[in-house]
Amino acid sequence: LSQFSMIRFREKNGAWPIAIYLGSNMDEQIKKSIMDIAKGKNIKIYKMYLNQNEFKLEAKLIWEPRL
Protein backbone atom coordinates (compact mmCIF):
# COMPACT_ATOMS: atom_id res chain seq x y z
CA LEU A 1 0.00 0.00 0.00
CA SER A 2 1.16 3.48 -0.70
CA GLN A 3 1.47 6.28 1.81
CA PHE A 4 -1.70 7.84 0.39
CA SER A 5 -4.00 4.92 1.18
CA MET A 6 -6.55 5.82 3.80
CA ILE A 7 -10.04 5.20 4.97
CA ARG A 8 -11.73 7.87 7.02
CA PHE A 9 -15.14 7.43 8.58
CA ARG A 10 -17.44 10.35 9.24
CA GLU A 11 -20.16 9.58 11.79
CA LYS A 12 -23.26 11.46 12.82
CA ASN A 13 -23.89 11.35 16.56
CA GLY A 14 -21.55 8.35 16.85
CA ALA A 15 -24.26 6.00 15.58
CA TRP A 16 -23.14 4.76 12.15
CA PRO A 17 -20.75 6.01 9.47
CA ILE A 18 -22.40 8.37 7.01
CA ALA A 19 -19.40 8.57 4.66
CA ILE A 20 -16.14 6.80 3.85
CA TYR A 21 -13.15 8.56 2.27
CA LEU A 22 -10.83 6.39 0.16
CA GLY A 23 -7.20 7.31 -0.44
CA SER A 24 -5.98 8.55 -3.80
CA ASN A 25 -3.69 5.55 -4.42
CA MET A 26 -5.55 2.85 -2.53
CA ASP A 27 -5.05 -0.75 -3.62
CA GLU A 28 -7.85 -1.61 -6.08
CA GLN A 29 -8.76 -4.93 -4.44
CA ILE A 30 -9.07 -3.35 -0.98
CA LYS A 31 -10.99 -0.39 -2.44
CA LYS A 32 -13.48 -2.74 -4.13
CA SER A 33 -14.04 -4.70 -0.91
CA ILE A 34 -14.67 -1.54 1.10
CA MET A 35 -16.96 -0.11 -1.58
CA ASP A 36 -19.02 -3.33 -1.68
CA ILE A 37 -19.53 -3.18 2.09
CA ALA A 38 -20.34 0.55 2.06
CA LYS A 39 -22.85 0.16 -0.77
CA GLY A 40 -24.54 -2.70 1.08
CA LYS A 41 -24.95 -0.43 4.09
CA ASN A 42 -25.95 2.68 2.07
CA ILE A 43 -22.90 4.72 3.11
CA LYS A 44 -21.66 7.56 0.87
CA ILE A 45 -18.23 6.97 -0.68
CA TYR A 46 -15.72 9.72 -1.46
CA LYS A 47 -12.35 9.37 -3.16
CA MET A 48 -9.44 11.69 -2.52
CA TYR A 49 -7.79 13.29 -5.56
CA LEU A 50 -4.68 15.42 -5.81
CA ASN A 51 -5.53 18.98 -6.87
CA GLN A 52 -3.74 19.75 -10.15
CA ASN A 53 -3.13 23.42 -9.28
CA GLU A 54 -2.33 23.27 -5.57
CA PHE A 55 -0.56 20.88 -3.23
CA LYS A 56 -3.68 19.50 -1.57
CA LEU A 57 -6.12 16.62 -1.70
CA GLU A 58 -9.79 17.07 -2.53
CA ALA A 59 -12.66 14.70 -1.80
CA LYS A 60 -15.02 13.85 -4.65
CA LEU A 61 -18.24 11.92 -4.17
CA ILE A 62 -18.07 8.70 -6.20
CA TRP A 63 -21.17 6.90 -4.89
CA GLU A 64 -24.23 7.74 -2.83
CA PRO A 65 -27.33 5.72 -2.00
CA ARG A 66 -30.48 6.34 -3.98
CA LEU A 67 -33.39 7.57 -1.94
JSON list of C-alpha atoms in Angstrom, two decimals:
[
{"chain": "A", "resi": 1, "resn": "LEU", "atom": "CA", "xyz": [0.00, 0.00, 0.00]},
{"chain": "A", "resi": 2, "resn": "SER", "atom": "CA", "xyz": [1.16, 3.48, -0.70]},
{"chain": "A", "resi": 3, "resn": "GLN", "atom": "CA", "xyz": [1.47, 6.28, 1.81]},
{"chain": "A", "resi": 4, "resn": "PHE", "atom": "CA", "xyz": [-1.70, 7.84, 0.39]},
{"chain": "A", "resi": 5, "resn": "SER", "atom": "CA", "xyz": [-4.00, 4.92, 1.18]},
{"chain": "A", "resi": 6, "resn": "MET", "atom": "CA", "xyz": [-6.55, 5.82, 3.80]},
{"chain": "A", "resi": 7, "resn": "ILE", "atom": "CA", "xyz": [-10.04, 5.20, 4.97]},
{"chain": "A", "resi": 8, "resn": "ARG", "atom": "CA", "xyz": [-11.73, 7.87, 7.02]},
{"chain": "A", "resi": 9, "resn": "PHE", "atom": "CA", "xyz": [-15.14, 7.43, 8.58]},
{"chain": "A", "resi": 10, "resn": "ARG", "atom": "CA", "xyz": [-17.44, 10.35, 9.24]},
{"chain": "A", "resi": 11, "resn": "GLU", "atom": "CA", "xyz": [-20.16, 9.58, 11.79]},
{"chain": "A", "resi": 12, "resn": "LYS", "atom": "CA", "xyz": [-23.26, 11.46, 12.82]},
{"chain": "A", "resi": 13, "resn": "ASN", "atom": "CA", "xyz": [-23.89, 11.35, 16.56]},
{"chain": "A", "resi": 14, "resn": "GLY", "atom": "CA", "xyz": [-21.55, 8.35, 16.85]},
{"chain": "A", "resi": 15, "resn": "ALA", "atom": "CA", "xyz": [-24.26, 6.00, 15.58]},
{"chain": "A", "resi": 16, "resn": "TRP", "atom": "CA", "xyz": [-23.14, 4.76, 12.15]},
{"chain": "A", "resi": 17, "resn": "PRO", "atom": "CA", "xyz": [-20.75, 6.01, 9.47]},
{"chain": "A", "resi": 18, "resn": "ILE", "atom": "CA", "xyz": [-22.40, 8.37, 7.01]},
{"chain": "A", "resi": 19, "resn": "ALA", "atom": "CA", "xyz": [-19.40, 8.57, 4.66]},
{"chain": "A", "resi": 20, "resn": "ILE", "atom": "CA", "xyz": [-16.14, 6.80, 3.85]},
{"chain": "A", "resi": 21, "resn": "TYR", "atom": "CA", "xyz": [-13.15, 8.56, 2.27]},
{"chain": "A", "resi": 22, "resn": "LEU", "atom": "CA", "xyz": [-10.83, 6.39, 0.16]},
{"chain": "A", "resi": 23, "resn": "GLY", "atom": "CA", "xyz": [-7.20, 7.31, -0.44]},
{"chain": "A", "resi": 24, "resn": "SER", "atom": "CA", "xyz": [-5.98, 8.55, -3.80]},
{"chain": "A", "resi": 25, "resn": "ASN", "atom": "CA", "xyz": [-3.69, 5.55, -4.42]},
{"chain": "A", "resi": 26, "resn": "MET", "atom": "CA", "xyz": [-5.55, 2.85, -2.53]},
{"chain": "A", "resi": 27, "resn": "ASP", "atom": "CA", "xyz": [-5.05, -0.75, -3.62]},
{"chain": "A", "resi": 28, "resn": "GLU", "atom": "CA", "xyz": [-7.85, -1.61, -6.08]},
{"chain": "A", "resi": 29, "resn": "GLN", "atom": "CA", "xyz": [-8.76, -4.93, -4.44]},
{"chain": "A", "resi": 30, "resn": "ILE", "atom": "CA", "xyz": [-9.07, -3.35, -0.98]},
{"chain": "A", "resi": 31, "resn": "LYS", "atom": "CA", "xyz": [-10.99, -0.39, -2.44]},
{"chain": "A", "resi": 32, "resn": "LYS", "atom": "CA", "xyz": [-13.48, -2.74, -4.13]},
{"chain": "A", "resi": 33, "resn": "SER", "atom": "CA", "xyz": [-14.04, -4.70, -0.91]},
{"chain": "A", "resi": 34, "resn": "ILE", "atom": "CA", "xyz": [-14.67, -1.54, 1.10]},
{"chain": "A", "resi": 35, "resn": "MET", "atom": "CA", "xyz": [-16.96, -0.11, -1.58]},
{"chain": "A", "resi": 36, "resn": "ASP", "atom": "CA", "xyz": [-19.02, -3.33, -1.68]},
{"chain": "A", "resi": 37, "resn": "ILE", "atom": "CA", "xyz": [-19.53, -3.18, 2.09]},
{"chain": "A", "resi": 38, "resn": "ALA", "atom": "CA", "xyz": [-20.34, 0.55, 2.06]},
{"chain": "A", "resi": 39, "resn": "LYS", "atom": "CA", "xyz": [-22.85, 0.16, -0.77]},
{"chain": "A", "resi": 40, "resn": "GLY", "atom": "CA", "xyz": [-24.54, -2.70, 1.08]},
{"chain": "A", "resi": 41, "resn": "LYS", "atom": "CA", "xyz": [-24.95, -0.43, 4.09]},
{"chain": "A", "resi": 42, "resn": "ASN", "atom": "CA", "xyz": [-25.95, 2.68, 2.07]},
{"chain": "A", "resi": 43, "resn": "ILE", "atom": "CA", "xyz": [-22.90, 4.72, 3.11]},
{"chain": "A", "resi": 44, "resn": "LYS", "atom": "CA", "xyz": [-21.66, 7.56, 0.87]},
{"chain": "A", "resi": 45, "resn": "ILE", "atom": "CA", "xyz": [-18.23, 6.97, -0.68]},
{"chain": "A", "resi": 46, "resn": "TYR", "atom": "CA", "xyz": [-15.72, 9.72, -1.46]},
{"chain": "A", "resi": 47, "resn": "LYS", "atom": "CA", "xyz": [-12.35, 9.37, -3.16]},
{"chain": "A", "resi": 48, "resn": "MET", "atom": "CA", "xyz": [-9.44, 11.69, -2.52]},
{"chain": "A", "resi": 49, "resn": "TYR", "atom": "CA", "xyz": [-7.79, 13.29, -5.56]},
{"chain": "A", "resi": 50, "resn": "LEU", "atom": "CA", "xyz": [-4.68, 15.42, -5.81]},
{"chain": "A", "resi": 51, "resn": "ASN", "atom": "CA", "xyz": [-5.53, 18.98, -6.87]},
{"chain": "A", "resi": 52, "resn": "GLN", "atom": "CA", "xyz": [-3.74, 19.75, -10.15]},
{"chain": "A", "resi": 53, "resn": "ASN", "atom": "CA", "xyz": [-3.13, 23.42, -9.28]},
{"chain": "A", "resi": 54, "resn": "GLU", "atom": "CA", "xyz": [-2.33, 23.27, -5.57]},
{"chain": "A", "resi": 55, "resn": "PHE", "atom": "CA", "xyz": [-0.56, 20.88, -3.23]},
{"chain": "A", "resi": 56, "resn": "LYS", "atom": "CA", "xyz": [-3.68, 19.50, -1.57]},
{"chain": "A", "resi": 57, "resn": "LEU", "atom": "CA", "xyz": [-6.12, 16.62, -1.70]},
{"chain": "A", "resi": 58, "resn": "GLU", "atom": "CA", "xyz": [-9.79, 17.07, -2.53]},
{"chain": "A", "resi": 59, "resn": "ALA", "atom": "CA", "xyz": [-12.66, 14.70, -1.80]},
{"chain": "A", "resi": 60, "resn": "LYS", "atom": "CA", "xyz": [-15.02, 13.85, -4.65]},
{"chain": "A", "resi": 61, "resn": "LEU", "atom": "CA", "xyz": [-18.24, 11.92, -4.17]},
{"chain": "A", "resi": 62, "resn": "ILE", "atom": "CA", "xyz": [-18.07, 8.70, -6.20]},
{"chain": "A", "resi": 63, "resn": "TRP", "atom": "CA", "xyz": [-21.17, 6.90, -4.89]},
{"chain": "A", "resi": 64, "resn": "GLU", "atom": "CA", "xyz": [-24.23, 7.74, -2.83]},
{"chain": "A", "resi": 65, "resn": "PRO", "atom": "CA", "xyz": [-27.33, 5.72, -2.00]},
{"chain": "A", "resi": 66, "resn": "ARG", "atom": "CA", "xyz": [-30.48, 6.34, -3.98]},
{"chain": "A", "resi": 67, "resn": "LEU", "atom": "CA", "xyz": [-33.39, 7.57, -1.94]}
]
